[in-house]
mmCIF file of C-alpha atoms in Angstrom:
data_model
loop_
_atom_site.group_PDB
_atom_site.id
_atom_site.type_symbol
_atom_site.label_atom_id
_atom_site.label_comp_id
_atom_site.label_asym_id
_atom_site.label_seq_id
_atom_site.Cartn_x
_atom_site.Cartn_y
_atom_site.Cartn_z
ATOM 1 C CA UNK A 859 82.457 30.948 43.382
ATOM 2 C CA UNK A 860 79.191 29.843 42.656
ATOM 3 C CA UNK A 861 77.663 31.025 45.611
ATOM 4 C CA UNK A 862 79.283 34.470 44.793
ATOM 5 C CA UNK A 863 77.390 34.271 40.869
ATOM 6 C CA UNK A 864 74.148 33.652 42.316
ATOM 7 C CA UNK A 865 74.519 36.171 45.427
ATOM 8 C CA UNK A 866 75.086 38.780 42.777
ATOM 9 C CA UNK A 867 72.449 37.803 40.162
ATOM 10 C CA UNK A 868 69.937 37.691 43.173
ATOM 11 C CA UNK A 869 71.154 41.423 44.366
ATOM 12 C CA UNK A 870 70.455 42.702 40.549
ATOM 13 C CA UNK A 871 67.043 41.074 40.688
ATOM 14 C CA UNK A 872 66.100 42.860 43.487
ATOM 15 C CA UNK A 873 67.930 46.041 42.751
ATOM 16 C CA UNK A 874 65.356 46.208 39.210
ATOM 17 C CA UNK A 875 62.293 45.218 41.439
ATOM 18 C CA UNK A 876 63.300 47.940 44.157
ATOM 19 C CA UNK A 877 63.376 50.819 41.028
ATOM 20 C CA UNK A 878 60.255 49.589 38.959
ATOM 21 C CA UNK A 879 58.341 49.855 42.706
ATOM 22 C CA UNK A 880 59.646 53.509 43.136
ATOM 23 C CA UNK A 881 59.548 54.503 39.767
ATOM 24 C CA UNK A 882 55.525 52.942 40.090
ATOM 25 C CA UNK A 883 54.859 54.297 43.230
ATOM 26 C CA UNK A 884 56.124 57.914 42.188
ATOM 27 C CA UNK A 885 53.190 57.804 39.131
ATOM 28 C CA UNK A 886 50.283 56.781 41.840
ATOM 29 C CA UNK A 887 51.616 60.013 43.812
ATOM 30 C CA UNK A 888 51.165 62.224 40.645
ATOM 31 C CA UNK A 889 48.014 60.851 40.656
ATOM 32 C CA UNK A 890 45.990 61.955 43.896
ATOM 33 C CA UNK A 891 43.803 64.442 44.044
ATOM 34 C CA UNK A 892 44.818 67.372 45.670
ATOM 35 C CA UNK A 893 41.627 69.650 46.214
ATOM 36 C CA UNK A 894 41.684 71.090 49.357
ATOM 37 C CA UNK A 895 39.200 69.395 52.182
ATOM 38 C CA UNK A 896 36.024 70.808 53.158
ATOM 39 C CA UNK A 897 34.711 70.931 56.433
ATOM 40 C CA UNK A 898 31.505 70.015 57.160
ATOM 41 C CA UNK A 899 28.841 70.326 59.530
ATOM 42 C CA UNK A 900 25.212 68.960 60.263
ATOM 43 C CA UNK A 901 22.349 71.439 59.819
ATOM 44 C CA UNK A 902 20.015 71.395 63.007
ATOM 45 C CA UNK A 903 17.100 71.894 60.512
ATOM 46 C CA UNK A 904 16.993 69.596 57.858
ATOM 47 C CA UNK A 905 19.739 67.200 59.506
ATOM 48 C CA UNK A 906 22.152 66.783 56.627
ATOM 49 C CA UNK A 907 25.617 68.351 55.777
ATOM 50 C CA UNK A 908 26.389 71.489 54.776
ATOM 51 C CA UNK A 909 29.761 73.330 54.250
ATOM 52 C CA UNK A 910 31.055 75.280 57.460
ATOM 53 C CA UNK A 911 30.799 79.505 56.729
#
């Protein structure tokens, strides 16, 4: 019986860690930056990047 009582307090535990991770993780997502990605390329002249036309 005791073994049941501390299988099912260590299952909650986990349970609450398991949803405050997904709960965090789905804020970091909100967080990211989603500009669109520029390519780039190296100017034969002056040897540093420019954007792609």
């Amino acid at each position: 019986m005791k073994f049941l009582i501390l299988f099912v307090i260590l299952m909650s535990i986990l349970l609450i860690f398991k949803f405050f991770k997904k709960k965090q993780d789905k804020f970091s997502d909100n967080k990211v930056n989603k500009e669109s990605v520029i390519d780039l390329e190296i100017d034969p002249k002056t040897k540093e990047y420019k954007p792609k036309d």
